[in-house]
PDB file of C-alpha atoms in Angstrom:
ATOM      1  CA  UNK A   1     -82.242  98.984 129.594  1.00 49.00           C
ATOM      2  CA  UNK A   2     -82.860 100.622 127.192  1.00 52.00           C
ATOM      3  CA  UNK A   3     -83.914 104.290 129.306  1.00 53.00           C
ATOM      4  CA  UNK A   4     -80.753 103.541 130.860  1.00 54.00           C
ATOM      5  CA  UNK A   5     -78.715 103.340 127.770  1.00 50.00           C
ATOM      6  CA  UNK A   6     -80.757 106.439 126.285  1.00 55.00           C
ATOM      7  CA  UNK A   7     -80.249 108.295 129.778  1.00 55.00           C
ATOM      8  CA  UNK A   8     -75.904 107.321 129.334  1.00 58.00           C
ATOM      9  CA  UNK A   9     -75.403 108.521 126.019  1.00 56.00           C
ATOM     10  CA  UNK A  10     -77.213 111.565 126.613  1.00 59.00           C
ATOM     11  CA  UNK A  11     -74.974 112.525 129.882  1.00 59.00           C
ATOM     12  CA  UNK A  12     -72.044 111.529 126.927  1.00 59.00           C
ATOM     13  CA  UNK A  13     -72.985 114.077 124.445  1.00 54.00           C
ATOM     14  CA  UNK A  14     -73.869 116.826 127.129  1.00 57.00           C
ATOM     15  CA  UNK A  15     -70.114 115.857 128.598  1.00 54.00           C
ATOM     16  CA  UNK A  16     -68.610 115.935 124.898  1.00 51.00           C
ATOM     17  CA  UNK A  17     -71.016 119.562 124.159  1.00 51.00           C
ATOM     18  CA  UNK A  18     -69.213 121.316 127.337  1.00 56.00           C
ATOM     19  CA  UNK A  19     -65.498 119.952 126.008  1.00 52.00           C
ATOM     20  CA  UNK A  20     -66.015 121.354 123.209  1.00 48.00           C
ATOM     21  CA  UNK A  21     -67.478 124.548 124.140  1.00 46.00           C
ATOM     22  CA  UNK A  22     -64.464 124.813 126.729  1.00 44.00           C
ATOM     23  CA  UNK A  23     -61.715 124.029 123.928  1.00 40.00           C
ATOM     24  CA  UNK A  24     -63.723 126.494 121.810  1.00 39.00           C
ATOM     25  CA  UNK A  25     -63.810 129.499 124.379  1.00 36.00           C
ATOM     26  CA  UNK A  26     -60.015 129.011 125.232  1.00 38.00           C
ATOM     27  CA  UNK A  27     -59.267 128.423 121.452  1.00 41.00           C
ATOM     28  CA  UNK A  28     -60.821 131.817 121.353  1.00 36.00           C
ATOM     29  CA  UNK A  29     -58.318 133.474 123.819  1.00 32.00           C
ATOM     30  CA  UNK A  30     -55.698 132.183 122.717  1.00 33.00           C
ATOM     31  CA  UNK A  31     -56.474 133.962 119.250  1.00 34.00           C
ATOM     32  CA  UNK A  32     -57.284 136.916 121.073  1.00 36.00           C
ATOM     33  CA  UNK A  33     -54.121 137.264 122.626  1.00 35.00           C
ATOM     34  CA  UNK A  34     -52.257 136.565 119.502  1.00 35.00           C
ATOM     35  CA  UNK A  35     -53.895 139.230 117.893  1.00 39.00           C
ATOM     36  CA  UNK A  36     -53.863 141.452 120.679  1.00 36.00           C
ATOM     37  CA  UNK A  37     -49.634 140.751 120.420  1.00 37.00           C
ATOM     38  CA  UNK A  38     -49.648 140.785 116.889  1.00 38.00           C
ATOM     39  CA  UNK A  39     -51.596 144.093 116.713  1.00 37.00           C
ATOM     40  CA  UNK A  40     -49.080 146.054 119.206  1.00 41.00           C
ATOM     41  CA  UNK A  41     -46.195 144.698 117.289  1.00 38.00           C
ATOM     42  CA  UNK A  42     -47.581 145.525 113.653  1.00 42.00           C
ATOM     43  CA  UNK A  43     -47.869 149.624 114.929  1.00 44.00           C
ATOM     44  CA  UNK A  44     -44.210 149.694 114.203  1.00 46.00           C
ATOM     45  CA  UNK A  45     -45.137 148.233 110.696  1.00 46.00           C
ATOM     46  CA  UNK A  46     -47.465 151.167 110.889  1.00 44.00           C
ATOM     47  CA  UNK A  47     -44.781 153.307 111.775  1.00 50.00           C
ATOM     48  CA  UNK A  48     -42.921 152.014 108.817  1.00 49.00           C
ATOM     49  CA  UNK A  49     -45.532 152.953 105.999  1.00 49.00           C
ATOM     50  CA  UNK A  50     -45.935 156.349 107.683  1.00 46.00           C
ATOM     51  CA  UNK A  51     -42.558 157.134 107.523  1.00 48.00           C
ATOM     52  CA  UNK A  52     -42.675 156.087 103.649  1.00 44.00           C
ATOM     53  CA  UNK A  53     -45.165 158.944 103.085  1.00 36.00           C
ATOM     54  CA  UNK A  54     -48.320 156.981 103.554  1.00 37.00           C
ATOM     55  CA  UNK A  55     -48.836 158.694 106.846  1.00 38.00           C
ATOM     56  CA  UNK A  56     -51.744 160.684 108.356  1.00 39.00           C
ATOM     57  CA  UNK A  57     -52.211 164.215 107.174  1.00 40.00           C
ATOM     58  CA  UNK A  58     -50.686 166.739 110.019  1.00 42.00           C
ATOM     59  CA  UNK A  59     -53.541 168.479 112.376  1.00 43.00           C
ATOM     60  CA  UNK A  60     -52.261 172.061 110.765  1.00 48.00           C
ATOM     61  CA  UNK A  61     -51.853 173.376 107.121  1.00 46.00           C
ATOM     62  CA  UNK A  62     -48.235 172.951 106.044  1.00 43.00           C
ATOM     63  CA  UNK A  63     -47.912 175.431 103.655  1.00 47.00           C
ATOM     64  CA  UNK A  64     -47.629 177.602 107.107  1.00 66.00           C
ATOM     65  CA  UNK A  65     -43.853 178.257 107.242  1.00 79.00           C
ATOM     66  CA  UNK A  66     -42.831 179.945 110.719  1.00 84.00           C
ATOM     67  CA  UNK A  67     -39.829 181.803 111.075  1.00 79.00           C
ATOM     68  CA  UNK A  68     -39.516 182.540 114.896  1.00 83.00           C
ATOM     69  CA  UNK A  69     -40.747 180.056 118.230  1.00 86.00           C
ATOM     70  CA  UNK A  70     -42.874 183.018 119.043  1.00 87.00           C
ATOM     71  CA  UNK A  71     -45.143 181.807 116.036  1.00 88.00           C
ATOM     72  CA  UNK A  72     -45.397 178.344 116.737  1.00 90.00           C
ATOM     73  CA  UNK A  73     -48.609 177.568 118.700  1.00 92.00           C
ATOM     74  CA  UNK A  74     -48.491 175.844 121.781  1.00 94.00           C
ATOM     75  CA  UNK A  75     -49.429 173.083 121.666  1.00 96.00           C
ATOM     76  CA  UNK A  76     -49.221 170.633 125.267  1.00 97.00           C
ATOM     77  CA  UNK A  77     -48.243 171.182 128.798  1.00 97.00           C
ATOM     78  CA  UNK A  78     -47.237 167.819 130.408  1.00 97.00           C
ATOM     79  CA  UNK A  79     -45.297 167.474 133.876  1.00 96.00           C
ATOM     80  CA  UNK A  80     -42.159 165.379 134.234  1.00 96.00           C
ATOM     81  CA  UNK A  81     -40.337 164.960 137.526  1.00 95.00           C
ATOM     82  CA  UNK A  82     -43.446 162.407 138.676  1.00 96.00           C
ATOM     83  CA  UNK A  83     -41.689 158.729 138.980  1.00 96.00           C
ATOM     84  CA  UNK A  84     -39.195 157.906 141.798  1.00 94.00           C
ATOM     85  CA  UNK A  85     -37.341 155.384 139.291  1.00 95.00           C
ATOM     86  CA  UNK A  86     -38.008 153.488 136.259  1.00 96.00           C
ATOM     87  CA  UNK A  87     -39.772 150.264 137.699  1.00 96.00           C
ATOM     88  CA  UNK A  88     -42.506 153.279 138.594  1.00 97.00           C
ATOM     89  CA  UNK A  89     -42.111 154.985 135.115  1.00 97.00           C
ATOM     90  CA  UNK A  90     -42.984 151.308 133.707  1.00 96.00           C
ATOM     91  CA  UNK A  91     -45.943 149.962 136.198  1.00 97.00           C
ATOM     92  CA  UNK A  92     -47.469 153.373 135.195  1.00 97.00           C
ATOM     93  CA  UNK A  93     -47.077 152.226 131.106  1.00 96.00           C
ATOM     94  CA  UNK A  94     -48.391 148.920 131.942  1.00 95.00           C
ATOM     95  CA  UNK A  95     -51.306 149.695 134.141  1.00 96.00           C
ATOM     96  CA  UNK A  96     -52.682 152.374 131.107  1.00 95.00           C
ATOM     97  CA  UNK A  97     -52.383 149.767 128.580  1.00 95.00           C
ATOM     98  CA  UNK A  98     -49.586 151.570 126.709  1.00 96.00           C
ATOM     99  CA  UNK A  99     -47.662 149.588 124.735  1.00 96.00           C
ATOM    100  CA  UNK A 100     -43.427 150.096 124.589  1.00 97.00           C
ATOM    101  CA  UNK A 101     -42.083 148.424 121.623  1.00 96.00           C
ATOM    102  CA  UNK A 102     -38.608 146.305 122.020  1.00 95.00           C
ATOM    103  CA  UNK A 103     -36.602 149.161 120.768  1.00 96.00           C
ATOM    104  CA  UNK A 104     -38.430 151.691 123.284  1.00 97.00           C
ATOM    105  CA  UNK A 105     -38.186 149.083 125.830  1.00 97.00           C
ATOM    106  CA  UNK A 106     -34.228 148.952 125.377  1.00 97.00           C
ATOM    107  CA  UNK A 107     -33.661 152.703 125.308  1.00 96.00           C
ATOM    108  CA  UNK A 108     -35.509 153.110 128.428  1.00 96.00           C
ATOM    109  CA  UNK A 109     -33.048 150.944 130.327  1.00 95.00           C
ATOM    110  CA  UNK A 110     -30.168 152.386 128.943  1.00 96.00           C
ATOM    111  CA  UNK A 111     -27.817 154.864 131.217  1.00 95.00           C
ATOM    112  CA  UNK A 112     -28.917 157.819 129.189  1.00 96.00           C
ATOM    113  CA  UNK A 113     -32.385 157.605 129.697  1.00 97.00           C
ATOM    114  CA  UNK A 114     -32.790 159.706 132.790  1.00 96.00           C
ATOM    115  CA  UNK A 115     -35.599 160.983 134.856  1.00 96.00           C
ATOM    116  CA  UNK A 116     -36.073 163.966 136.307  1.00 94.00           C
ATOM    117  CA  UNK A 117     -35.718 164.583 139.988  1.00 92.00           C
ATOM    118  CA  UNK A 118     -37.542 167.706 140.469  1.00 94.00           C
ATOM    119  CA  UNK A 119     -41.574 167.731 139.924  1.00 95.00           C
ATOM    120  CA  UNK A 120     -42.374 170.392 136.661  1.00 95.00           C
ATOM    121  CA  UNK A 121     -44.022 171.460 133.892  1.00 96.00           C
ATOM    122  CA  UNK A 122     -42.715 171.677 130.638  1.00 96.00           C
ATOM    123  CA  UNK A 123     -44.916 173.301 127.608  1.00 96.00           C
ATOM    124  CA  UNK A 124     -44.467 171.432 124.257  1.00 97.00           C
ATOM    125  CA  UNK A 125     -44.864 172.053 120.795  1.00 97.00           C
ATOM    126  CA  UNK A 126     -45.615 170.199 117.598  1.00 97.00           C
ATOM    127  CA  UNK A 127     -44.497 171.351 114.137  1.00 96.00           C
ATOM    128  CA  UNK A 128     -43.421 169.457 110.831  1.00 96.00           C
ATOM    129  CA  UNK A 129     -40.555 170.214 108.488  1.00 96.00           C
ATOM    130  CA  UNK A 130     -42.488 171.655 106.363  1.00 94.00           C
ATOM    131  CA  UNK A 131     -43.695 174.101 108.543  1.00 94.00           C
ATOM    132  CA  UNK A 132     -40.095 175.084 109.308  1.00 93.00           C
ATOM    133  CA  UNK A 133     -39.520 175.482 106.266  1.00 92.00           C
ATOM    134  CA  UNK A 134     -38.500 172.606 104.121  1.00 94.00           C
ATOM    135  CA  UNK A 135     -40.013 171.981 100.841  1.00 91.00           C
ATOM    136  CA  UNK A 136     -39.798 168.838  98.822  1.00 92.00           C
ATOM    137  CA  UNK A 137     -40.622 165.564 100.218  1.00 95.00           C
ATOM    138  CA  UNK A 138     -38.377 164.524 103.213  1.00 97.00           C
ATOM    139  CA  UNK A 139     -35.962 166.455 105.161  1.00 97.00           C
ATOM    140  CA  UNK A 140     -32.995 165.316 106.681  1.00 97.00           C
ATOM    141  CA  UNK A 141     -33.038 164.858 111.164  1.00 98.00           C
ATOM    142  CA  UNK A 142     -29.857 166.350 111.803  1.00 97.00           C
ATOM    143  CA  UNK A 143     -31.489 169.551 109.479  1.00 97.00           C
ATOM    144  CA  UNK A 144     -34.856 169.789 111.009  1.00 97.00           C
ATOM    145  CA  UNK A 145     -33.156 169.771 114.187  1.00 97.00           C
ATOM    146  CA  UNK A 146     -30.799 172.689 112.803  1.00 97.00           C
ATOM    147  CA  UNK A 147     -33.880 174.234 111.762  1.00 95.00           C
ATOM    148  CA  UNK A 148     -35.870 174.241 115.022  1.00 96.00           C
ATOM    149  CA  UNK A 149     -33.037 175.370 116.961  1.00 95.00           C
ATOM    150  CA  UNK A 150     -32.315 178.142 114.799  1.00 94.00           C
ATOM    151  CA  UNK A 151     -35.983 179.374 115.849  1.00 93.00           C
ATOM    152  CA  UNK A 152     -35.237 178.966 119.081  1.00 94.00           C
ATOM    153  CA  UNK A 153     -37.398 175.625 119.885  1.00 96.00           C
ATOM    154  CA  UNK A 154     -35.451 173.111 122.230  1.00 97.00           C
ATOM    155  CA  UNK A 155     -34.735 169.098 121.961  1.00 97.00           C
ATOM    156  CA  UNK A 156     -36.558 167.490 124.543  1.00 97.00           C
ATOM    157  CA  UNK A 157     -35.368 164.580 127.136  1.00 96.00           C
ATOM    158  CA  UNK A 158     -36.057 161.196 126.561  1.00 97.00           C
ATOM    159  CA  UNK A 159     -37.966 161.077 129.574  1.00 97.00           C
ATOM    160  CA  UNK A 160     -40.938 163.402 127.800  1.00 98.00           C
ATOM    161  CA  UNK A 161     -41.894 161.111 124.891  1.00 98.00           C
ATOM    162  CA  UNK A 162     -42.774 158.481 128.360  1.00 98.00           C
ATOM    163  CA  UNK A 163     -44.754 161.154 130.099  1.00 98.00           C
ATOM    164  CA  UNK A 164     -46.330 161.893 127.251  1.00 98.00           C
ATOM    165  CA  UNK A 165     -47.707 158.713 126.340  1.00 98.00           C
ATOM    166  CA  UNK A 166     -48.754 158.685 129.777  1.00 97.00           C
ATOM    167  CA  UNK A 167     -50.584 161.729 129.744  1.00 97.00           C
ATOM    168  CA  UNK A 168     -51.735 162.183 125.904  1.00 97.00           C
ATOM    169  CA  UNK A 169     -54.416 158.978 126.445  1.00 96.00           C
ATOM    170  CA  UNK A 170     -56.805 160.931 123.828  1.00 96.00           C
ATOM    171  CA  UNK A 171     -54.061 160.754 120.926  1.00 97.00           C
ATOM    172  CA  UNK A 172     -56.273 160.143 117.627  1.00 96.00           C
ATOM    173  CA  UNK A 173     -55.365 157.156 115.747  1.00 96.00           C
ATOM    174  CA  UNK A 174     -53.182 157.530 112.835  1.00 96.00           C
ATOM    175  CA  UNK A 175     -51.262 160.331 114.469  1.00 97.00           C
ATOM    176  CA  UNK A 176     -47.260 159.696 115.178  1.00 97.00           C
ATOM    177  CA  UNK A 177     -45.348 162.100 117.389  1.00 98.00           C
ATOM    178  CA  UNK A 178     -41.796 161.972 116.891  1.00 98.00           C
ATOM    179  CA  UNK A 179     -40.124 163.735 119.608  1.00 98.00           C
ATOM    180  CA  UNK A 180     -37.276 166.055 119.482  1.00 98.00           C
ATOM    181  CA  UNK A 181     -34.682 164.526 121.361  1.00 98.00           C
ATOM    182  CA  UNK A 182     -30.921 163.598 121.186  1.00 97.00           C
ATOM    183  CA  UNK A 183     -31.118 159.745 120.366  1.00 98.00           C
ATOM    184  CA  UNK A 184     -29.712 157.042 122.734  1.00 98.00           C
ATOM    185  CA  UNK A 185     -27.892 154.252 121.464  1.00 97.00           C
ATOM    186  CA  UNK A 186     -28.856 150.642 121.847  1.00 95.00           C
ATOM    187  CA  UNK A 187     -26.626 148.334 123.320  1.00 94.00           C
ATOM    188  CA  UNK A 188     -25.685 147.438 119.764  1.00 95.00           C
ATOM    189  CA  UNK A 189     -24.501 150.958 119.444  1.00 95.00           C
ATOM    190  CA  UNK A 190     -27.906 151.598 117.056  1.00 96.00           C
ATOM    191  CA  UNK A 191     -28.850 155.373 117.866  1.00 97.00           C
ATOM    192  CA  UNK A 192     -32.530 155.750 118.537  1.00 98.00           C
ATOM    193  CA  UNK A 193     -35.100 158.102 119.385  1.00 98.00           C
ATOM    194  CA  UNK A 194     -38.704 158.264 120.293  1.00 98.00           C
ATOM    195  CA  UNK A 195     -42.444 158.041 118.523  1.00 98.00           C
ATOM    196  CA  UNK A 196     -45.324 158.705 120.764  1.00 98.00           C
ATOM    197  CA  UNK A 197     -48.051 156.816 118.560  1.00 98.00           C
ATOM    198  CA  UNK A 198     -51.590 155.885 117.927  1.00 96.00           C
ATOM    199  CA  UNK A 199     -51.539 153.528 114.912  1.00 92.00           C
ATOM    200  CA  UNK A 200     -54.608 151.826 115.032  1.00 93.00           C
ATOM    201  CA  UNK A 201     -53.477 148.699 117.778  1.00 90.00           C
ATOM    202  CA  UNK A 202     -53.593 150.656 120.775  1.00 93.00           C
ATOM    203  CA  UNK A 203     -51.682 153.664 122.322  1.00 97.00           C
ATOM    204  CA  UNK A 204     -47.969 152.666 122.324  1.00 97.00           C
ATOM    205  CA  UNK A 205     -43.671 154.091 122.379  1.00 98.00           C
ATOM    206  CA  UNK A 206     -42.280 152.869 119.505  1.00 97.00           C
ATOM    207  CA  UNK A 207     -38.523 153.665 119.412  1.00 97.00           C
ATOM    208  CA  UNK A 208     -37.089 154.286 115.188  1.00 95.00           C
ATOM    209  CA  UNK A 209     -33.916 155.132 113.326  1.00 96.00           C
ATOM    210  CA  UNK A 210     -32.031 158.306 114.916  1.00 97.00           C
ATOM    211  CA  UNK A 211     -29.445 158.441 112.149  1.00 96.00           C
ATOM    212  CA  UNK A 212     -29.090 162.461 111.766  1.00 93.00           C
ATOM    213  CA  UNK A 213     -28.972 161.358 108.406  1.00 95.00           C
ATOM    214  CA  UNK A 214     -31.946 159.810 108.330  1.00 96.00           C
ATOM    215  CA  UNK A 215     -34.643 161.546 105.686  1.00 97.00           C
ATOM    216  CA  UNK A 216     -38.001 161.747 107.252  1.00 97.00           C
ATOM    217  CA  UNK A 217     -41.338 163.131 105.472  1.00 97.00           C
ATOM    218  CA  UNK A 218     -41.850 166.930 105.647  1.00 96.00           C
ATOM    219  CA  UNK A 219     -44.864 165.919 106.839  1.00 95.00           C
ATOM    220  CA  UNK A 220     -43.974 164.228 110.122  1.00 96.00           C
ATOM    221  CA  UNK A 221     -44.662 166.147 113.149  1.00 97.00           C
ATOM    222  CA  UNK A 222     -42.135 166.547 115.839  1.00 98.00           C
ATOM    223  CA  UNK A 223     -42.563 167.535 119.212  1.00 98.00           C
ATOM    224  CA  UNK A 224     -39.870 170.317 121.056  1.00 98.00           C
ATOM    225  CA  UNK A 225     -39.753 172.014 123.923  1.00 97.00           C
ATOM    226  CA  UNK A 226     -41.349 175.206 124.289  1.00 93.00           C
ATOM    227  CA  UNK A 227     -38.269 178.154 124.655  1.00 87.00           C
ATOM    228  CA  UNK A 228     -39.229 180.716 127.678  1.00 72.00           C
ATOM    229  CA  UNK A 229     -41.145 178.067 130.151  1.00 57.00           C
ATOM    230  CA  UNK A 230     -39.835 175.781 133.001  1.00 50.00           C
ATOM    231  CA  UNK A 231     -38.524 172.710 131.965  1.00 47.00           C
ATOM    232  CA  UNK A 232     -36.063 170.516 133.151  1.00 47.00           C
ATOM    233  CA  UNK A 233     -32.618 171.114 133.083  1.00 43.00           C
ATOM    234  CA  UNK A 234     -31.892 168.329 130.516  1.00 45.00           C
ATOM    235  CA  UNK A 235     -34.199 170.178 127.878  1.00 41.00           C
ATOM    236  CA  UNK A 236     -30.436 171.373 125.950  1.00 37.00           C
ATOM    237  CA  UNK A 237     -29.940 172.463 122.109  1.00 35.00           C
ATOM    238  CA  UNK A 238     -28.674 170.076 119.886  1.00 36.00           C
ATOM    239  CA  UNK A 239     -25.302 169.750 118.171  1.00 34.00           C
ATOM    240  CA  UNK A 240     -25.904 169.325 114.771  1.00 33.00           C
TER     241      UNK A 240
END
């Protein structure tokens, strides 16, 4: 009897040690996930102190001041014109692992987000305010845009800051693109543009304020269209 009784109890505890060890693994994943979510969803918190001057330092010197596109290096090539619709355009986001935050996520549904229909290559550049000129701390959108155009550098279309998160996978983290574009409004009328980001959770489109009001660190990089090289049509000057 008592073999027996030894022999149950033990097939009890072995039972209980393998509950546990389940509960334990998917009490685990569960976490996981959560911090995988909360992790994507705290780069626009990211996004938030960077804009509040906390940022990353820019990859160039910004006491460099250019006064023509001609001096502005070049910076990326990317090609646009690659996804039949935007179903494609997202199973491409989601099968890289690139996170779209809710804002992003609404812009690229909306009418004005367009893709191209013809396959090309468009050259980019990346320059801040300051090196356009602006001193102090912020400058406003609506006057960096001003800026740029006055040097000849072009807003981009929406559809870039997507291809480029597709095909910038090496962005370093810390570094927050904003790109150059005319913003789209929300459904709630909000106007928005486009961050191609790295802030630490994963590569990711965050979509932030596009008020051409809106004051923005002289030390935030922005991303325009190369003047001179193919692009697509959409690639237009902006109206300040």
């Amino acid at each position: 009897m008592s073999a027996t009784y030894e022999s149950r109890r033990m097939r009890r505890a072995a039972a209980f040690a393998q509950r546990s060890a389940t509960l334990l693994v998917c009490g685990a994943l569960v976490i996981a996930c959560a911090n995988a979510a909360e992790a994507q969803c705290s780069a626009q918190d990211v996004l938030r102190n960077h804009l509040a001057l906390k940022g990353a330092p820019p990859a160039r010197d910004t006491r460099t001041s250019f006064s023509s596109a001609a001096e502005v290096p070049f910076w990326k090539r990317i090609t646009v014109g690659t996804f039949r619709d935007l179903a494609a355009l997202r199973g491409a986001m989601s099968a890289l692992g690139c996170g779209v935050g809710s804002s992003a996520d609404e812009i690229i549904g909306r009418p004005a987000f367009t893709l191209s229909g013809k396959k090309a290559e468009v050259e980019l550049v990346a320059v801040s305010p300051a090196e356009l000129g602006f001193e102090g701390k912020t400058a406003a959108l609506r006057d960096v845009y001003a800026r740029a155009q006055l040097l000849g550098l072009l807003l981009a279309p929406a559809e870039i800051a997507a291809q480029l998160r597709l095909q910038y996978l090496d962005q370093p983290i810390g570094e927050f693109l904003i790109l150059a574009m005319e913003p789209i409004r929300t459904w709630a009328g909000e106007p928005v543009i486009l961050t191609v980001a790295n802030g630490g959770a994963g590569l990711i489109l965050i979509g932030q304020d596009g008020q051409d009001g809106l004051d923005l660190p002289v030390r935030s990089r922005f991303v325009f269209v190369r003047p001179g090289t193919p692009g697509p049509p959409q690639a237009a000057a902006f109206a300040p």
